[in-house]
Coordinates of C-alpha atoms in Angstrom, one line a residue:
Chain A
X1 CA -32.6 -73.2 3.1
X2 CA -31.3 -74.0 -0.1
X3 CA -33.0 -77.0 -0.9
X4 CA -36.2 -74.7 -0.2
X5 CA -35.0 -71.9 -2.8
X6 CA -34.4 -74.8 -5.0
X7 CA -38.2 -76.1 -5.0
X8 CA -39.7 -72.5 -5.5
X9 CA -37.1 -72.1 -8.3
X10 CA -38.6 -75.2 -9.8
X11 CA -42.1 -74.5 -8.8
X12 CA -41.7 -70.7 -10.5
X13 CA -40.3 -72.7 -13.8
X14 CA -43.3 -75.0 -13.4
X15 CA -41.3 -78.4 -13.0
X16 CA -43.8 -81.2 -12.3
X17 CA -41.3 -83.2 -10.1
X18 CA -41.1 -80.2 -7.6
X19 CA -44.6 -80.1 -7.4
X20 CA -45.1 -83.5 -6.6
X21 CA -42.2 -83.9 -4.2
X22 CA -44.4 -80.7 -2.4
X23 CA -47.7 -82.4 -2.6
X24 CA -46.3 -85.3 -0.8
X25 CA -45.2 -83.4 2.2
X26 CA -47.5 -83.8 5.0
X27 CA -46.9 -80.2 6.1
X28 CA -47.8 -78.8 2.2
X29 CA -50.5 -76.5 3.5
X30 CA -48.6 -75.2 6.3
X31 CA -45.7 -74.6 4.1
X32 CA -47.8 -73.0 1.5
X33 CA -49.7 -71.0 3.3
X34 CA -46.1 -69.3 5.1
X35 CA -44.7 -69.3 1.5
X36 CA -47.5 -67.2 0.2
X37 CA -47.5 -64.6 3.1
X38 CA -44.0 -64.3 3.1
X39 CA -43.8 -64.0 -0.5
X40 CA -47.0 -61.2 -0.2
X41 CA -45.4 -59.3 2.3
X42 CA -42.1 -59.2 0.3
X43 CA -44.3 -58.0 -2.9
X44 CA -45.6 -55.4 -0.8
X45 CA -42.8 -53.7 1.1
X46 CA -41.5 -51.5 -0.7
X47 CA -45.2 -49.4 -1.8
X48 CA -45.7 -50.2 2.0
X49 CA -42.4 -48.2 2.6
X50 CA -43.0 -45.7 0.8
X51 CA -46.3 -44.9 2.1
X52 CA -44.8 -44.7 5.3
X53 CA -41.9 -42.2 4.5
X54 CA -45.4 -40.0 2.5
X55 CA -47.2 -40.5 5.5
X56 CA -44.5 -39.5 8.2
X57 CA -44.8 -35.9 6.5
X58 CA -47.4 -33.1 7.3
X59 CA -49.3 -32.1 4.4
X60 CA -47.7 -28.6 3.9
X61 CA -49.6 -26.2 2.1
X62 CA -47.8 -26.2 -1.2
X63 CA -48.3 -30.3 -1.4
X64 CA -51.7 -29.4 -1.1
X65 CA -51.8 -27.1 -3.9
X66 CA -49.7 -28.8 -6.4
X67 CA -52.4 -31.9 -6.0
X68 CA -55.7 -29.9 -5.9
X69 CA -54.1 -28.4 -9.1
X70 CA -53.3 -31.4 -10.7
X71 CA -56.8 -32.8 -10.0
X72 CA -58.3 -29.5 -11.3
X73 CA -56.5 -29.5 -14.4
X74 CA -57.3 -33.2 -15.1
X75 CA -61.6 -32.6 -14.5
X76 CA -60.5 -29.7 -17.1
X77 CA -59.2 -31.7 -19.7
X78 CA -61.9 -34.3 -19.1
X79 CA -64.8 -31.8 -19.6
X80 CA -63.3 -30.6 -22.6
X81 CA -63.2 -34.2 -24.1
X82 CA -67.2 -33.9 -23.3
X83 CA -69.0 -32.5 -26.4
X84 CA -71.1 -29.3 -25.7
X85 CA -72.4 -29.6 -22.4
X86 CA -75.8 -28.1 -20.7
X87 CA -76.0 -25.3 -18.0
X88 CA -76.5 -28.3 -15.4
X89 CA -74.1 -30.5 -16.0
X90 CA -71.8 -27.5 -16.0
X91 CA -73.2 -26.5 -12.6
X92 CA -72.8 -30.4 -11.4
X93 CA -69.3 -30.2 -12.6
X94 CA -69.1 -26.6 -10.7
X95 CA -70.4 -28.2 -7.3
X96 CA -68.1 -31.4 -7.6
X97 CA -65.0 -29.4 -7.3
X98 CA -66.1 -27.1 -4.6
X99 CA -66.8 -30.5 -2.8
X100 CA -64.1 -32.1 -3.9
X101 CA -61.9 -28.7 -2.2
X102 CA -64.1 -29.1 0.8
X103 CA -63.1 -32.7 1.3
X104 CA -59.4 -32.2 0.5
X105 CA -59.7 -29.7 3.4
X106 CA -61.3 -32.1 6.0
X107 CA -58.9 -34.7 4.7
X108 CA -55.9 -32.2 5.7
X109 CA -57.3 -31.2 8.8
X110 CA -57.7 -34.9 10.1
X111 CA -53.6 -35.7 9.0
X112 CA -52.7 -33.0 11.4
X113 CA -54.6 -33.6 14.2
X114 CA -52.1 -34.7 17.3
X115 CA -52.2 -38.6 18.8
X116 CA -51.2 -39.6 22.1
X117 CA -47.9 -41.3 20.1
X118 CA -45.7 -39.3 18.5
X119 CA -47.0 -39.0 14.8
X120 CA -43.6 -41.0 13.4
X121 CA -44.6 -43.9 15.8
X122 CA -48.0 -43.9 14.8
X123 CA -48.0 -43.4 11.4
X124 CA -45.4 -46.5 11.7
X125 CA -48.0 -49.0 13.5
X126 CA -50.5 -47.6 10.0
X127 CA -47.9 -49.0 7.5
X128 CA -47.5 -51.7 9.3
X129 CA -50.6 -52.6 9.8
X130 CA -51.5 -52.0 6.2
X131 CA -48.6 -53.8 5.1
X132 CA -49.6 -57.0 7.1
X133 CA -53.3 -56.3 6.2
X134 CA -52.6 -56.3 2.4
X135 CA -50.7 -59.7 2.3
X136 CA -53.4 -60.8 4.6
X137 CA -56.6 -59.8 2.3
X138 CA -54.0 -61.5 -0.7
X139 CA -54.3 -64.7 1.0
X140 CA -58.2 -64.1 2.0
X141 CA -58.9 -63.8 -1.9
X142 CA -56.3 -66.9 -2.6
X143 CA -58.7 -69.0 -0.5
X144 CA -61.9 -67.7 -1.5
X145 CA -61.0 -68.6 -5.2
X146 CA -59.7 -71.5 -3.8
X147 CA -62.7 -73.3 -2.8
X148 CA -64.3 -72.7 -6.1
X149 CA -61.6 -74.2 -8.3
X150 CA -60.8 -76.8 -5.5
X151 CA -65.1 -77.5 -6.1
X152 CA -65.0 -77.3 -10.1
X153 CA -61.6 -79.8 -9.8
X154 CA -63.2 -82.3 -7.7
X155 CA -66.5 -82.2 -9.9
X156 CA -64.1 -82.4 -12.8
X157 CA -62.8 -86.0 -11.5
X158 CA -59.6 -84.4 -9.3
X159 CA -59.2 -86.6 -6.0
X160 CA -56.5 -84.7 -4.1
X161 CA -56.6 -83.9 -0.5
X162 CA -58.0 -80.3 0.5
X163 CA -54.6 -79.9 2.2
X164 CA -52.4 -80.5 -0.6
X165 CA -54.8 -78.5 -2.6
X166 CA -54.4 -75.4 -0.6
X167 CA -50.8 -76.1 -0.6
X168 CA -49.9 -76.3 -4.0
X169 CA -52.0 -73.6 -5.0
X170 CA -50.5 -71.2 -2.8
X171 CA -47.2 -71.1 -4.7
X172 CA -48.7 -69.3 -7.4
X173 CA -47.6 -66.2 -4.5
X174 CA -43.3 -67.1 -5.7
X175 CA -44.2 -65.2 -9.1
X176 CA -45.9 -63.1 -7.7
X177 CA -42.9 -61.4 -5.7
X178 CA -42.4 -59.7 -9.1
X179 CA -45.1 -56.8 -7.4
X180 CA -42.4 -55.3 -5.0
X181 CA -41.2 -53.9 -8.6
X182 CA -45.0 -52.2 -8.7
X183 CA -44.3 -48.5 -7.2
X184 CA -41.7 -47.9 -10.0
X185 CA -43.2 -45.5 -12.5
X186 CA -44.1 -47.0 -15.9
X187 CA -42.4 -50.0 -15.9
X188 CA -43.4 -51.2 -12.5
X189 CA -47.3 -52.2 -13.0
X190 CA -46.3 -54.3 -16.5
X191 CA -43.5 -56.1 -14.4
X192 CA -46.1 -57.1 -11.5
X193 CA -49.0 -58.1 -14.3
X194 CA -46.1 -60.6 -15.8
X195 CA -45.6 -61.9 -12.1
X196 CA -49.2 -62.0 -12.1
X197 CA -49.8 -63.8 -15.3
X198 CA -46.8 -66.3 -14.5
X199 CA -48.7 -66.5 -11.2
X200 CA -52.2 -67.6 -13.6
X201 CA -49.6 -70.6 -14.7
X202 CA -48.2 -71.6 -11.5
X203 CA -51.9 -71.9 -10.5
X204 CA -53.0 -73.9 -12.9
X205 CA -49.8 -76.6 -12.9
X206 CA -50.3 -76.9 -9.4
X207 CA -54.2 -77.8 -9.6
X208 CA -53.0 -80.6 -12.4
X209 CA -50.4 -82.1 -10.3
X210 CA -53.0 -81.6 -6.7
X211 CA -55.8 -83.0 -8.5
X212 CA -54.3 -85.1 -10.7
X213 CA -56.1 -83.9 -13.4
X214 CA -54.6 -83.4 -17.4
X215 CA -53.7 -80.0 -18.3
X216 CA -57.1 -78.8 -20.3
X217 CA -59.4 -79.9 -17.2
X218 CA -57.0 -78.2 -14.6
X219 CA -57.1 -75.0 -16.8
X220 CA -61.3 -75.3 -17.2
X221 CA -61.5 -75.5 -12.9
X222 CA -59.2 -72.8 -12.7
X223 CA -60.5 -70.4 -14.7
X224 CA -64.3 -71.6 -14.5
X225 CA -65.3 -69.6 -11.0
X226 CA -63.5 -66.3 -13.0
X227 CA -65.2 -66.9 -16.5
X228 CA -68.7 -67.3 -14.3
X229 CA -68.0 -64.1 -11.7
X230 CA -67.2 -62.8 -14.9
X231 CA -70.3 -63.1 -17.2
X232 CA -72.5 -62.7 -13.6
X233 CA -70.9 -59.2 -13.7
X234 CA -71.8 -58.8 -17.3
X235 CA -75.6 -59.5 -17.0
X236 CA -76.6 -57.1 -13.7
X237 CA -74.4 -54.5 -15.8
X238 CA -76.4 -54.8 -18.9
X239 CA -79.5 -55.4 -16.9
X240 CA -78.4 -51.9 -15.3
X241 CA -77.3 -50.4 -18.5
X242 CA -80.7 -50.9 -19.9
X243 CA -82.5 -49.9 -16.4
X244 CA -80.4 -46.5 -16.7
X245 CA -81.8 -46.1 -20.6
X246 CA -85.4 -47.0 -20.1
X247 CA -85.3 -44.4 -17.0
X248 CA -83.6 -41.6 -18.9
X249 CA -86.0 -42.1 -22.1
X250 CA -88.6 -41.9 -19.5
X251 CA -87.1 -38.7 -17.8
Chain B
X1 CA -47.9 -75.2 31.1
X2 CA -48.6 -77.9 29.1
X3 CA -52.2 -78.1 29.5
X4 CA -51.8 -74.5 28.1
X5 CA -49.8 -74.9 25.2
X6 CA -51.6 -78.2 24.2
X7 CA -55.0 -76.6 22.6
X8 CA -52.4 -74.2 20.6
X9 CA -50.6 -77.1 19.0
X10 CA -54.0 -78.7 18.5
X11 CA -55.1 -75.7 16.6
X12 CA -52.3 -75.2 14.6
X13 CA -52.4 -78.5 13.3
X14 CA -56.5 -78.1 13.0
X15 CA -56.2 -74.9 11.0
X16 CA -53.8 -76.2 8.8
X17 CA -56.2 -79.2 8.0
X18 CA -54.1 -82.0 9.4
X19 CA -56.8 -85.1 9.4
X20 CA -54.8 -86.4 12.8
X21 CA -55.7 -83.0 14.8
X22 CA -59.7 -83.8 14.0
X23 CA -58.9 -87.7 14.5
X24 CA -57.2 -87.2 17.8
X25 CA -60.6 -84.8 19.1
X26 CA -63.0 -87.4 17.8
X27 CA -60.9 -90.2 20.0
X28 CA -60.9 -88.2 23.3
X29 CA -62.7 -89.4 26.1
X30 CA -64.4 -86.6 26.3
X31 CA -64.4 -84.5 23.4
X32 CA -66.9 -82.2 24.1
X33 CA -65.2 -80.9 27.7
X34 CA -62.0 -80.9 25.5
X35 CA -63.9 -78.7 22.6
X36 CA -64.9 -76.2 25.5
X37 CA -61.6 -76.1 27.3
X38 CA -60.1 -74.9 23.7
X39 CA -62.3 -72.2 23.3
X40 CA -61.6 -70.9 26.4
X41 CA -58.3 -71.0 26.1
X42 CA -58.3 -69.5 22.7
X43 CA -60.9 -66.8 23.6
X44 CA -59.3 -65.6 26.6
X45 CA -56.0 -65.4 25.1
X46 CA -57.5 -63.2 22.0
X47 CA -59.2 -61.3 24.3
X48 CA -55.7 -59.9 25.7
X49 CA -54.1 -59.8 22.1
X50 CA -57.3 -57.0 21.5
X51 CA -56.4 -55.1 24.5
X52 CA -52.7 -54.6 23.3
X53 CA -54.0 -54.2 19.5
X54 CA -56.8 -51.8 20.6
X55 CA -54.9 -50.3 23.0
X56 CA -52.0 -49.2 20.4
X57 CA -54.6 -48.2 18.1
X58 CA -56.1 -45.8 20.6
X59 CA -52.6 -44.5 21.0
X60 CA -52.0 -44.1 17.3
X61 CA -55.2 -42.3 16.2
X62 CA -56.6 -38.8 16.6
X63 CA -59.9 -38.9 19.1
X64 CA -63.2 -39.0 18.0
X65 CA -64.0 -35.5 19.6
X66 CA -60.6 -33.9 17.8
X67 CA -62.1 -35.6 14.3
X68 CA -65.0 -34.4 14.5
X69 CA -64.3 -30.8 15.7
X70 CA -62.0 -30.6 12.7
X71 CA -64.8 -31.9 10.5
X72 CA -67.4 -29.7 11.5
X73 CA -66.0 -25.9 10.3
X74 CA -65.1 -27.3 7.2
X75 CA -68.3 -28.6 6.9
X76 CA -70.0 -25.1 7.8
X77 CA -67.8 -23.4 4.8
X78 CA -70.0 -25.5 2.2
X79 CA -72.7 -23.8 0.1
X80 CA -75.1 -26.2 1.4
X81 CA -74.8 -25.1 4.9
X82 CA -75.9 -21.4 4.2
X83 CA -79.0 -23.2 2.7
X84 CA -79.7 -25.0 5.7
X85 CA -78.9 -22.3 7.7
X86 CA -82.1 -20.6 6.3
X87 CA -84.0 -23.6 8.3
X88 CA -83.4 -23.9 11.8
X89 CA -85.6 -26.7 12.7
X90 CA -83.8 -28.4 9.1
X91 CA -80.6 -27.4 10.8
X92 CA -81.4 -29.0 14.7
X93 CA -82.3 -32.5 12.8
X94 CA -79.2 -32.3 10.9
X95 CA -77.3 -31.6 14.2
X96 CA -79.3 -34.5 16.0
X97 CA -78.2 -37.0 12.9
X98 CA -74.3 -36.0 13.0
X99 CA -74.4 -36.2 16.8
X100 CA -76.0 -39.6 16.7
X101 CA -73.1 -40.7 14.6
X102 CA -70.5 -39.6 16.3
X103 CA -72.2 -41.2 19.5
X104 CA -71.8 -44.4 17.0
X105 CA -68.8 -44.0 16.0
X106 CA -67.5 -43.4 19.7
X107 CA -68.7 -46.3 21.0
X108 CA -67.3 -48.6 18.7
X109 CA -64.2 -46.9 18.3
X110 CA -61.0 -49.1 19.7
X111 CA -60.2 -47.9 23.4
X112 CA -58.2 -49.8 26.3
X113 CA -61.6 -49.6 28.5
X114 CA -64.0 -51.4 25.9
X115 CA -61.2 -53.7 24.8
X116 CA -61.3 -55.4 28.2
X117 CA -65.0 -56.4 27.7
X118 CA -63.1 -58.6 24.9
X119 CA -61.8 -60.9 28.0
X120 CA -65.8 -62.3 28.3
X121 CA -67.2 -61.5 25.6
X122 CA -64.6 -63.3 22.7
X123 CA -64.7 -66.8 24.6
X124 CA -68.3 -66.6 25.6
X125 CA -69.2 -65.3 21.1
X126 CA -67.1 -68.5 20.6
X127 CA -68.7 -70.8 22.6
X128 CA -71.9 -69.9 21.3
X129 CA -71.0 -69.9 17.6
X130 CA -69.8 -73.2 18.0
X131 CA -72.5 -74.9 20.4
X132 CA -75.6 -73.8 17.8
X133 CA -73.2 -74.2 14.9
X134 CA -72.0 -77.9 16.0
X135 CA -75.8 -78.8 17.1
X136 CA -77.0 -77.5 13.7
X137 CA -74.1 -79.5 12.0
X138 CA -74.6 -82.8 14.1
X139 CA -78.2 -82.9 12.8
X140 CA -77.3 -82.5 9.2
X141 CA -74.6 -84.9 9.4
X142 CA -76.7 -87.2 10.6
X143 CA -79.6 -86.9 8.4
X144 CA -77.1 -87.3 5.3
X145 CA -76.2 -90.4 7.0
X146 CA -73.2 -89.8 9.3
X147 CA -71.9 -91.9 11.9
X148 CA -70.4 -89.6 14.5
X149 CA -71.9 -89.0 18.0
X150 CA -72.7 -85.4 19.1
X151 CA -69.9 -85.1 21.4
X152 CA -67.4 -86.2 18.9
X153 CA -69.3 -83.7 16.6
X154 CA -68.8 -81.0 19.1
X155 CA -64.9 -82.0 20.2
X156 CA -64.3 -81.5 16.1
X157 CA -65.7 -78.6 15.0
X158 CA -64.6 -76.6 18.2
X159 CA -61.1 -77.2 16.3
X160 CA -62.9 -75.3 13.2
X161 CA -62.2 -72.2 15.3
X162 CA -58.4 -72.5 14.5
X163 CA -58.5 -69.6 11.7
X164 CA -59.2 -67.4 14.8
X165 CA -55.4 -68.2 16.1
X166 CA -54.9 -65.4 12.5
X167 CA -56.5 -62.9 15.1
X168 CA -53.2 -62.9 17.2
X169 CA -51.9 -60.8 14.2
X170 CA -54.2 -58.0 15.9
X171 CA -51.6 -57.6 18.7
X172 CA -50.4 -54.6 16.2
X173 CA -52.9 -51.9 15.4
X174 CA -54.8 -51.2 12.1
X175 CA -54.5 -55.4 11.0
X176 CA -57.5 -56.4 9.3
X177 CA -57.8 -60.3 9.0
X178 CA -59.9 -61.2 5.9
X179 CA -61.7 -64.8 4.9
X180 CA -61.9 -66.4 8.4
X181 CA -65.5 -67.4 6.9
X182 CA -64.0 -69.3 4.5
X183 CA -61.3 -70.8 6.1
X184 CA -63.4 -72.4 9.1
X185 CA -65.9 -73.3 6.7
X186 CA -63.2 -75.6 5.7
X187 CA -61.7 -76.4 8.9
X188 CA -65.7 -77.4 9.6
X189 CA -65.6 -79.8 6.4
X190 CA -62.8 -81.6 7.5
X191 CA -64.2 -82.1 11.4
X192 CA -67.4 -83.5 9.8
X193 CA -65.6 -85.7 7.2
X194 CA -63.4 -87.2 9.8
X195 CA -66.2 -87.8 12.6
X196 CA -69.0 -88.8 10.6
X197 CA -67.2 -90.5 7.7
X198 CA -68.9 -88.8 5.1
X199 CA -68.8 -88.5 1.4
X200 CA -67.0 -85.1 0.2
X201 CA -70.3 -84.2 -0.9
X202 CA -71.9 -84.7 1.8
X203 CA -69.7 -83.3 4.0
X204 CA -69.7 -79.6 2.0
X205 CA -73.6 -80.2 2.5
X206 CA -73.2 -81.1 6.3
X207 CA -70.6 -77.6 6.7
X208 CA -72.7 -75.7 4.6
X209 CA -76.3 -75.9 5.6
X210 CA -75.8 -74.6 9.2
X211 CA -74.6 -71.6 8.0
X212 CA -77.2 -71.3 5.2
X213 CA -80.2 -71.8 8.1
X214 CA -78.2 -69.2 10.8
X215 CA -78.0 -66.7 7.5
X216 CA -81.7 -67.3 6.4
X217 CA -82.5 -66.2 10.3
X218 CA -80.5 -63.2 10.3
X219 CA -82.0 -62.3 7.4
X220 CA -85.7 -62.6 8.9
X221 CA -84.5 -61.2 12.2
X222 CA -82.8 -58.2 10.1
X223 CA -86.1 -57.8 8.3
X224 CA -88.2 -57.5 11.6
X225 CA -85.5 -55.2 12.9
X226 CA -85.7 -52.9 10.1
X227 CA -89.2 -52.3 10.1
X228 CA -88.9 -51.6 13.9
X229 CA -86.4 -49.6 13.6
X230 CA -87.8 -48.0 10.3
X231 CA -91.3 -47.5 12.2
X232 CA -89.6 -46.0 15.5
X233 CA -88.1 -43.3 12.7
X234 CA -90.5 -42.5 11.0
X235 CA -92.9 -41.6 14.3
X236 CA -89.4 -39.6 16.2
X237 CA -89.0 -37.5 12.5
X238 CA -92.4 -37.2 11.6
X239 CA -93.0 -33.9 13.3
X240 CA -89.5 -32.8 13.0
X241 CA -89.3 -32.3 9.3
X242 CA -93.0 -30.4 7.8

């Protein structure tokens, strides 16, 4: 057990000879794999917890009102940010919030409907299976990356296994613990972006040492499948953004 | 017991993308009778993990008719509502549309009765996936200049249905298991790597151009279902809404 705290501790402070010494295992996948969802499912317990204890409680009238009221108040200060607006979008506006109350309602009506459990039992098996669920879509969008930058490293001139790929690449989850910190106000999101950043490094190290690649070409397949998703995105948004102009200056 | 527990080692060695699982397939004497007794195996037993998951998710959820009644008044307190209520022949194609969801919606809603039909219908779904996906993939191989024989093909890439073992994880309610796609996409790579002693090139090309041909035909058949579908519509609302 402590020889395996010892290799994340040296695969968090990115030390080559613990990423090699794991690429050489013949179980690295399975081991990396476990390691990620363990470490995923640590990341998420506490917001997971906390969800549950919300959860366990009826939505009481005056929880209701304090959050329609909030919501309210925050479409208020919004519109007020808008310069002068028209009799429709003011109507528009109107008609959102009397939905947005008429949804809040069905929302509350369907939390305190009865199930054959007890609701403590029930709402339990939710968190649960939300908590598993949420560590389980991490790992789904850890391999769907995966394939891209595994694909970009071997067109680069990598020649690792797929195994040892997966593997290593799966450690960039140790980091990445640093999300259980996420719920607290504030300073929780900036303390899960530097596990997730830290995370971007551990990533990249372990495609060098998987692929055997130098640093610069395991940073380019790394981040290539992003910077492409990325510009993809920014075409069919300006292609929309000008769709959306050339309709209203038609309108 | 052993004969049992075998297929389960073999697939957790397979989804984990151990060479020697694939190997040790290809070099069966019968692979292909091997390939189909996994399945089986694997699809019955997910069939009973559904019953438990979708029975405890019956138990842990409202029912449809109690969802829906609560939905409904709210509904009826919307502006809109007094607008359609003005209409009565706009109102009894509204009514005909929300029932016809909730029929939907109650049908493929989790329930212990419709979670047994899992017991057939998961090994028999797997069986087929795999028997058009390994013939597609044998004939690919092949053509990009593999060596493998069908029934090797076959004994392999029935061990690409290992991600499926992540199903087990359904046992508890409300678990949603994400990128099975991708992960026997790769499990399929390494069958046809290791049977037909392919380039990694070729081998993405040999796992990838089944499913870009079965994805090209759902696409047709979705077409040709849709203008059905849109056709039978049109002629059941065209006298309902003037």
């Amino acid at each position: 057990m402590s020889a395996l705290l010892t290799t994340l501790r040296d695969i968090a402070l990115l030390r080559t000879p613990a990423y090699e010494q794991f690429r050489d295992r013949p179980d690295a996948m399975k081991r990396g794999v476990l390691i990620l969802l363990v470490c995923f499912l640590i990341a998420g317990s506490l917001a997971s917890a906390i969800g549950f204890v919300v959860s366990v409680r009826p939505v009481n009238q005056e929880d209701a009102d304090q959050f329609r009221d909030e919501f309210q108040r925050n479409m208020e200060q919004w519109q007020q940010l808008m310069p002068q607006q028209d009799p429709a979008m003011q109507m528009f506006m109107q008609q959102f919030l009397d939905n947005f109350e008429s949804g809040f309602r069905i929302g509350a009506a369907v939390d305190s409907l009865d199930t054959p459990l007890p609701r403590g039992l029930a709402r339990g098996f939710q968190a649960l299976g939300g908590w598993l669920s949420s560590a389980l879509g991490q790992m789904g969008a850890w391999l769907a990356y995966a394939i891209w930058v595994l694909l970009f490293a071997k067109l680069l001139g990598g020649n690792g296994g797929v195994d040892r790929f997966l593997g290593l690449t799966a450690l960039f989850a140790i980091p990445n613990l640093l999300g259980i910190f996420s719920p607290i106000p504030c300073a929780g999101p900036f303390i899960a972006f530097i596990g997730w950043v830290w995370g971007v490094a551990v990533y990249v190290k372990a495609v060098q040492v998987s692929q055997r690649l130098d640093t610069g070409k395991a940073l380019l397949a790394a981040l290539l499948p992003a910077l492409i998703v990325a510009v993809l995105v920014m075409i069919v948004a300006f292609v929309a953004l000008l769709a959306i102009i050339a309709a209203a200056s038609q309108g | 017991m052993q004969a049992i527990t075998k297929p389960f080692g073999l697939l957790w060695d397979a989804l984990f993308l151990q060479r020697e699982a694939y190997a040790r397939m290809r070099d069966d004497d019968n692979p292909f009778v091997e390939g189909l007794f996994v399945l089986v195996v694997l699809g019955v037993a997910l069939g009973l993990v559904g019953i438990v998951g979708a029975t405890l998710e019956w138990a842990s959820s409202p029912s449809i008719s109690a969802i829906r009644d609560a939905i409904l008044p709210n509904l009826q307190q919307m502006p809109w509502w007094q607008f359609m209520e003005q209409d009565p022949q706009l109102q009894a194609t509204w009514f005909r549309i929300w029932n016809g969801i909730w029929d939907v919606v109650q049908a493929t809603a989790p329930s212990p009765a419709s979670s047994l039909l899992g017991l057939i219908l998961v090994p028999l779904g797997l069986i087929v996936a795999w028997l058009v996906y390994g013939l597609l993939a044998y004939l690919f191989a092949r053509l990009l200049g593999g060596l493998g024989t069908l029934n090797q093909t076959l004994g392999a890439t029935a061990l690409a249905a290992a991600p499926q073992l992540l199903n087990a994880l359904t046992v508890l309610p409300f678990v949603v298991i994400f990128s099975l796609g991708t992960w026997t996409l790769l499990c399929n790579y390494m069958a046809l790597r290791v049977v037909h002693g392919l380039s990694w090139q070729r081998s993405v090309a040999a796992a990838l151009l089944p499913s870009v041909v079965l994805v090209v035909l759902a696409i047709l058949l979705g077409v040709i279902v849709s203008i059905v579908l849109g056709s039978l519509f049109a002629t059941m609302f065209a006298g309902g809404i003037q």
